[in-house]
mmCIF file of C-alpha atoms in Angstrom:
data_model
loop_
_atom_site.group_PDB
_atom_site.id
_atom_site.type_symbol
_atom_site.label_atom_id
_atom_site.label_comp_id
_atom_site.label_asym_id
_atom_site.label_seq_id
_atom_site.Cartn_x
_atom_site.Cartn_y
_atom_site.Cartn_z
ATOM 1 C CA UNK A 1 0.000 0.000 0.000
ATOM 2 C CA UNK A 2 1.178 3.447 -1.203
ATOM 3 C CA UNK A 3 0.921 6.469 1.608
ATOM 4 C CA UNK A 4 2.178 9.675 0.279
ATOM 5 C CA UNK A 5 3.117 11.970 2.978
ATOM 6 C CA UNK A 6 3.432 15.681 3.192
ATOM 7 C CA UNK A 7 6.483 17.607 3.848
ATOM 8 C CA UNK A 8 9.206 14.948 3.662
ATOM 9 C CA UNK A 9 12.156 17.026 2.570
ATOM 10 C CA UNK A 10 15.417 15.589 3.264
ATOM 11 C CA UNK A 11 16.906 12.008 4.548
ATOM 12 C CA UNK A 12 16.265 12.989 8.420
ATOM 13 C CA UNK A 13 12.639 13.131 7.541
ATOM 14 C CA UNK A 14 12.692 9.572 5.762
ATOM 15 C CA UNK A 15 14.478 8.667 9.028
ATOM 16 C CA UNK A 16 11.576 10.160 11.578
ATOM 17 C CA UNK A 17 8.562 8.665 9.237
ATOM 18 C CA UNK A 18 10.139 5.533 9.566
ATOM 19 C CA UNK A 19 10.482 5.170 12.838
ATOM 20 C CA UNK A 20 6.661 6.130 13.523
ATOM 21 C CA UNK A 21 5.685 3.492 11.312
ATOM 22 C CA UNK A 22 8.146 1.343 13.207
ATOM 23 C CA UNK A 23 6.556 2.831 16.099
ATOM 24 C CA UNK A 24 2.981 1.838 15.110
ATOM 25 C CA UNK A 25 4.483 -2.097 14.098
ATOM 26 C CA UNK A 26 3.651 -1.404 10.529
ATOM 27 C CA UNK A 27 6.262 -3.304 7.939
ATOM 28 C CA UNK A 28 7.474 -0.730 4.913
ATOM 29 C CA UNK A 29 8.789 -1.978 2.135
ATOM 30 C CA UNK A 30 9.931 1.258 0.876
ATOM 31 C CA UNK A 31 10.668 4.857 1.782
ATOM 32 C CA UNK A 32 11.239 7.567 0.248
ATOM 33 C CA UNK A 33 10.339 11.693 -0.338
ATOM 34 C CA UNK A 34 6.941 12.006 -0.047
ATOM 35 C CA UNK A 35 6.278 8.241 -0.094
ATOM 36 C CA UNK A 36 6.023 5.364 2.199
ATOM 37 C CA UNK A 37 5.009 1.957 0.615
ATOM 38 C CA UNK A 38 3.784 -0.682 2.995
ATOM 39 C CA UNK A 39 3.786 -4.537 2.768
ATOM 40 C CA UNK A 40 0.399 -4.850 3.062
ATOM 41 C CA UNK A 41 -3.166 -2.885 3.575
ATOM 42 C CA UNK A 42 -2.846 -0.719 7.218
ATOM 43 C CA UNK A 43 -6.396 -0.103 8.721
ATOM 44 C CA UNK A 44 -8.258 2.751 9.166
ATOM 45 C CA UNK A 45 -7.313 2.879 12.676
ATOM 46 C CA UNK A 46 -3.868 2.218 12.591
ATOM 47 C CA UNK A 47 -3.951 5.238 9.595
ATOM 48 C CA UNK A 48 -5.521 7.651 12.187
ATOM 49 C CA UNK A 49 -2.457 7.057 14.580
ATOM 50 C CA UNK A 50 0.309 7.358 12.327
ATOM 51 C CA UNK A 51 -1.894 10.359 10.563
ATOM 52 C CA UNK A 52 -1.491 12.053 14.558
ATOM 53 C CA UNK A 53 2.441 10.815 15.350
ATOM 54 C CA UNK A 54 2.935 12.687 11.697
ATOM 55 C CA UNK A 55 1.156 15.701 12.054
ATOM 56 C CA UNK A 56 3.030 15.321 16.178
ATOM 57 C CA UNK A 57 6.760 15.427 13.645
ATOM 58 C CA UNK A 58 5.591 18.251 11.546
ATOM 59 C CA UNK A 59 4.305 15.665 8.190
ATOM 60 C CA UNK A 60 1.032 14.663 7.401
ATOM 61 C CA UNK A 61 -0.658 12.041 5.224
ATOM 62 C CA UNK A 62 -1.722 13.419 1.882
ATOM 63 C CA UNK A 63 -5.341 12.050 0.839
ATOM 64 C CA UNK A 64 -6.317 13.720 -2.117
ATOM 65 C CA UNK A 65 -5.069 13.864 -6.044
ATOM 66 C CA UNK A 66 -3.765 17.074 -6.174
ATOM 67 C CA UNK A 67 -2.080 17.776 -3.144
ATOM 68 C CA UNK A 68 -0.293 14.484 -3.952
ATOM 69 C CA UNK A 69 0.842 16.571 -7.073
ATOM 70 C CA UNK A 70 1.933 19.520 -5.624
ATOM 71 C CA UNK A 71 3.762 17.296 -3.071
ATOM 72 C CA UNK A 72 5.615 15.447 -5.776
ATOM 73 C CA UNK A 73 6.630 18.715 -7.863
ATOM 74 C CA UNK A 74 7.735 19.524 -4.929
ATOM 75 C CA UNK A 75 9.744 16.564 -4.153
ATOM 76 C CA UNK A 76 11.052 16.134 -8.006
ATOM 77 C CA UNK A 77 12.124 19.848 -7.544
ATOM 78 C CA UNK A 78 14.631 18.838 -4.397
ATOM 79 C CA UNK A 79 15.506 16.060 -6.560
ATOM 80 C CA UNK A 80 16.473 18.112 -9.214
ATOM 81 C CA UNK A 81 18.572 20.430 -7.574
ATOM 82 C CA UNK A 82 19.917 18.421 -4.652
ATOM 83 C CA UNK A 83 20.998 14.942 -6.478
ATOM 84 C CA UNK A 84 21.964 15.264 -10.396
ATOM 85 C CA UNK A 85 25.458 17.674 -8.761
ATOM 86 C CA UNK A 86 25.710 19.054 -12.871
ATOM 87 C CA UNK A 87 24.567 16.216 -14.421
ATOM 88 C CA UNK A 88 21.547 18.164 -16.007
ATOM 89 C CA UNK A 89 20.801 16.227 -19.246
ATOM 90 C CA UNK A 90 17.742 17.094 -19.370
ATOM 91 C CA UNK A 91 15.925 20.649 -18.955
ATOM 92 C CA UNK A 92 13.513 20.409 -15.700
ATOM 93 C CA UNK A 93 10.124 20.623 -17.348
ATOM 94 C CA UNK A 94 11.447 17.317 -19.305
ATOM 95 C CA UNK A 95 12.567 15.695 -16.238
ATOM 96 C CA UNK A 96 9.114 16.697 -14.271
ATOM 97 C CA UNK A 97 7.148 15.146 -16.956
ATOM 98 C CA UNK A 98 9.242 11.809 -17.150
ATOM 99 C CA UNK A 99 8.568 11.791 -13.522
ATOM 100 C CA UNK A 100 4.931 11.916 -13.229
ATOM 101 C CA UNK A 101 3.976 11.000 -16.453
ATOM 102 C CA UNK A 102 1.768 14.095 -16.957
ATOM 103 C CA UNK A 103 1.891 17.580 -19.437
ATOM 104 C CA UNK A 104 4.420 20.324 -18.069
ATOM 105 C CA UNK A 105 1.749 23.040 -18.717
ATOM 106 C CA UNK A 106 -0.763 20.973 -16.146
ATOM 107 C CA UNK A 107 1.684 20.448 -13.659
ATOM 108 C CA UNK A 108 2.689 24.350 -13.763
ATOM 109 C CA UNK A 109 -0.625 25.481 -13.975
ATOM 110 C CA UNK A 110 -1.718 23.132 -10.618
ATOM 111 C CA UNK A 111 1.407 24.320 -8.714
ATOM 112 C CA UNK A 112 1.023 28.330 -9.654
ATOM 113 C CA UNK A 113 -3.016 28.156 -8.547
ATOM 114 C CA UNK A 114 -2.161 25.945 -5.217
ATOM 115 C CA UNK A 115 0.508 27.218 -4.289
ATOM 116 C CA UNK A 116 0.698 30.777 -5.511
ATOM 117 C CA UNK A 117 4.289 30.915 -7.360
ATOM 118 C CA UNK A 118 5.185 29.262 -10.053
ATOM 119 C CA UNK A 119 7.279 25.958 -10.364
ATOM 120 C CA UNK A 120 10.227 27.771 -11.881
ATOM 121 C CA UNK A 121 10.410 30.669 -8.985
ATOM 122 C CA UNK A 122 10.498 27.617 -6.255
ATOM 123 C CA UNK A 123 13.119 25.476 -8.123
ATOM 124 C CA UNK A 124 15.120 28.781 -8.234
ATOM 125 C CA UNK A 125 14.023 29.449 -4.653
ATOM 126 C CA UNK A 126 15.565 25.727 -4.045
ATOM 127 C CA UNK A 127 18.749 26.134 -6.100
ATOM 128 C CA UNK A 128 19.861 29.464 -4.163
ATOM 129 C CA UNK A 129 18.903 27.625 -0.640
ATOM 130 C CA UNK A 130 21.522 24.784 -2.032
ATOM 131 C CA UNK A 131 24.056 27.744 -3.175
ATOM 132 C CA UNK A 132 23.945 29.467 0.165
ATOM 133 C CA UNK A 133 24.409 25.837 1.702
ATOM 134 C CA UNK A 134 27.570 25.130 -0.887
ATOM 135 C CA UNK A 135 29.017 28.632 -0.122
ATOM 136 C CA UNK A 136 28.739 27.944 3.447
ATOM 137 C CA UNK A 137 30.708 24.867 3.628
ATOM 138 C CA UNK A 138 33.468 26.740 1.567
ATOM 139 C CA UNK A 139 34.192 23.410 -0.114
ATOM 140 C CA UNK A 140 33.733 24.345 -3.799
ATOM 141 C CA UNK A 141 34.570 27.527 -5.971
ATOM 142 C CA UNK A 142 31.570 29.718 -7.155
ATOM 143 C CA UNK A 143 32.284 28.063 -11.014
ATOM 144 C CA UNK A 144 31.769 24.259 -9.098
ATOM 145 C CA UNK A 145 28.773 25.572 -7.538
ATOM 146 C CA UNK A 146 27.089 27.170 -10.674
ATOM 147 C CA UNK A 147 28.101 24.043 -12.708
ATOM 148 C CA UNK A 148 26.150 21.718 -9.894
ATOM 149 C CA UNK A 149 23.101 23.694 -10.479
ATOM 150 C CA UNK A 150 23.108 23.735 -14.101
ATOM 151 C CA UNK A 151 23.644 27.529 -14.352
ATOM 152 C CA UNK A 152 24.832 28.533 -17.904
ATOM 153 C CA UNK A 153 27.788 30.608 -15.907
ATOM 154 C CA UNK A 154 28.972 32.097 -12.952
ATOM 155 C CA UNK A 155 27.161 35.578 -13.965
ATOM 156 C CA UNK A 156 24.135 33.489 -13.926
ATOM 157 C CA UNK A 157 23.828 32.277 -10.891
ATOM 158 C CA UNK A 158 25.221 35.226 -9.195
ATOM 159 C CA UNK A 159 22.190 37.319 -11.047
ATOM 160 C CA UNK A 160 19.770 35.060 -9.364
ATOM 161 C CA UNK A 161 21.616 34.951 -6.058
ATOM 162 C CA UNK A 162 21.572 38.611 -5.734
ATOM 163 C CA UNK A 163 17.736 38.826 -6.959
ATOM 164 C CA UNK A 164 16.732 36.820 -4.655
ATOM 165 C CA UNK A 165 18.771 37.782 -1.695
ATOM 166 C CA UNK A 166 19.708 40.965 -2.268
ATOM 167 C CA UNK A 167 23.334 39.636 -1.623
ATOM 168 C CA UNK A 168 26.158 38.959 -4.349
ATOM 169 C CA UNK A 169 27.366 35.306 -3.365
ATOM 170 C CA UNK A 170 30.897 36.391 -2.489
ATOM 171 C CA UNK A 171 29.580 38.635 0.289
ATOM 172 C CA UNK A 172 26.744 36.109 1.322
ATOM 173 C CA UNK A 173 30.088 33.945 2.065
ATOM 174 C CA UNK A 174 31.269 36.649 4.336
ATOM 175 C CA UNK A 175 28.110 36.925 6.068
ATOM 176 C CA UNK A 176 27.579 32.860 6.660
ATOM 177 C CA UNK A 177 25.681 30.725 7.993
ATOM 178 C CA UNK A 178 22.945 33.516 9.328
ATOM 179 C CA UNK A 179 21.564 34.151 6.313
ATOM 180 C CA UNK A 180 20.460 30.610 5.115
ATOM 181 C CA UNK A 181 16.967 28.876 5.285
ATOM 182 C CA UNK A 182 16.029 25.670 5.934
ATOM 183 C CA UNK A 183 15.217 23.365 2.991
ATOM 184 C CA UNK A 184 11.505 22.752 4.156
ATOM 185 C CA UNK A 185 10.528 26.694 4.550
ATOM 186 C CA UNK A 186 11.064 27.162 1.115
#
C-alpha cells in the first residue's frame, strides 16, 4: 500500500517517518520523499495514529489527487537540484514530466493556482537555498557551484543569487551561515 506523505524534505525526515511506522508495528517496504510503501493494507485505525504521530513530527498524510501533485513537484524539484550535482541532461520541465507522467503546462498550472508561485520561482528558490548551503561549507569555488546547479555561468547564478537575496554570493560567504533557510521553509 502506497501512503504519500506531506512535507518529507530531506533524509532525516525519511528517518523520523520511519520510525513512527516502526513505532505503530507497521512493515514498509519502501521509503522515500513524499512516499512510504507498505507490505500490506494498514487499517483505518492504525492510519488515524500514524496520521497524529505525523502531524506530532511536523508531516502529514496526503489524501487527495492534487495535493499528492503539488507534493511530488515539490519533491522532483529537491531532486532536481539536490541529487543530479551538474549532471543536467535534461531541462527540468522534461525531467518533471518523465517523472509523473503528466503535461508540463498541467503540472505548472496546478502548482502556480495551489501554491501561488510558479514551479520555476520555487526550483530557483531551491537552487539558491543549495548555493547558500555550498558557499557555506566553503568546499567548492563559485564556477563548481554554478556548474552543480546547471547555471549557464557564474554571472548566472550570481544574477539570481543577488535577486533573490539581495546579496552577491561572495559577500553572502562573508556573512555565513545567518543568512540561510532551511530546505523545508522554502
Amino acid at each position: 500500500m502506497d501512503i504519500n506523505i506531506k512535507n518529507m524534505v530531506c533524509q532525516r525526515c525519511v528517518m523520523v517517518v520511519s520510525q513512527i511506522f516502526d513505532k505503530a508495528g507497521i512493515e514498509v517496504e519502501n521509503i522515500q520523499l513524499g512516499k512510504v510503501t507498505t507490505t500490506g493494507e494498514v487499517a483505518d485505525e492504525k492510519l488515524e495514529q500514524i496520521d497524529g504521530a505525523l502531524k506530532n513530527a511536523g508531516f502529514e498524510i496526503i489524501n487527495n489527487t492534487k495535493s499528492r501533485l503539488i507534493e511530488g513537484i515539490k519533491n522532483a524539484c529537491i531532486e532536481y537540484v539536490y541529487r543530479h550535482n551538474g549532471e543536467h541532461e535534461m531541462n527540468f520541465s522534461e525531467f518533471l514530466t518523465r517523472r509523473l507522467n503528466l503535461d508540463y503546462p498541467y503540472l505548472s498550472s496546478l502548482f502556480s493556482s495551489v501554491v501561488g508561485t510558479t514551479i520555476e520561482k520555487h526550483l530557483i528558490s531551491l537552487k539558491i537555498e543549495r548555493a547558500k548551503e555550498l558557499l557555506v561549507y566553503d568546499e567548492k569555488t563559485l564556477s563548481e557551484i554554478a556548474w552543480e546547479l546547471g547555471y549557464s555561468s557564474v554571472a548566472h547564478l550570481s544574477g539570481q543569487f543577488k535577486k533573490v537575496t539581495g546579496f552577491t554570493p561572495s559577500y553572502f560567504k562573508k556573512l555565513g551561515e545567518q543568512k540561510r533557510n532551511s530546505i523545508d521553509e522554502v
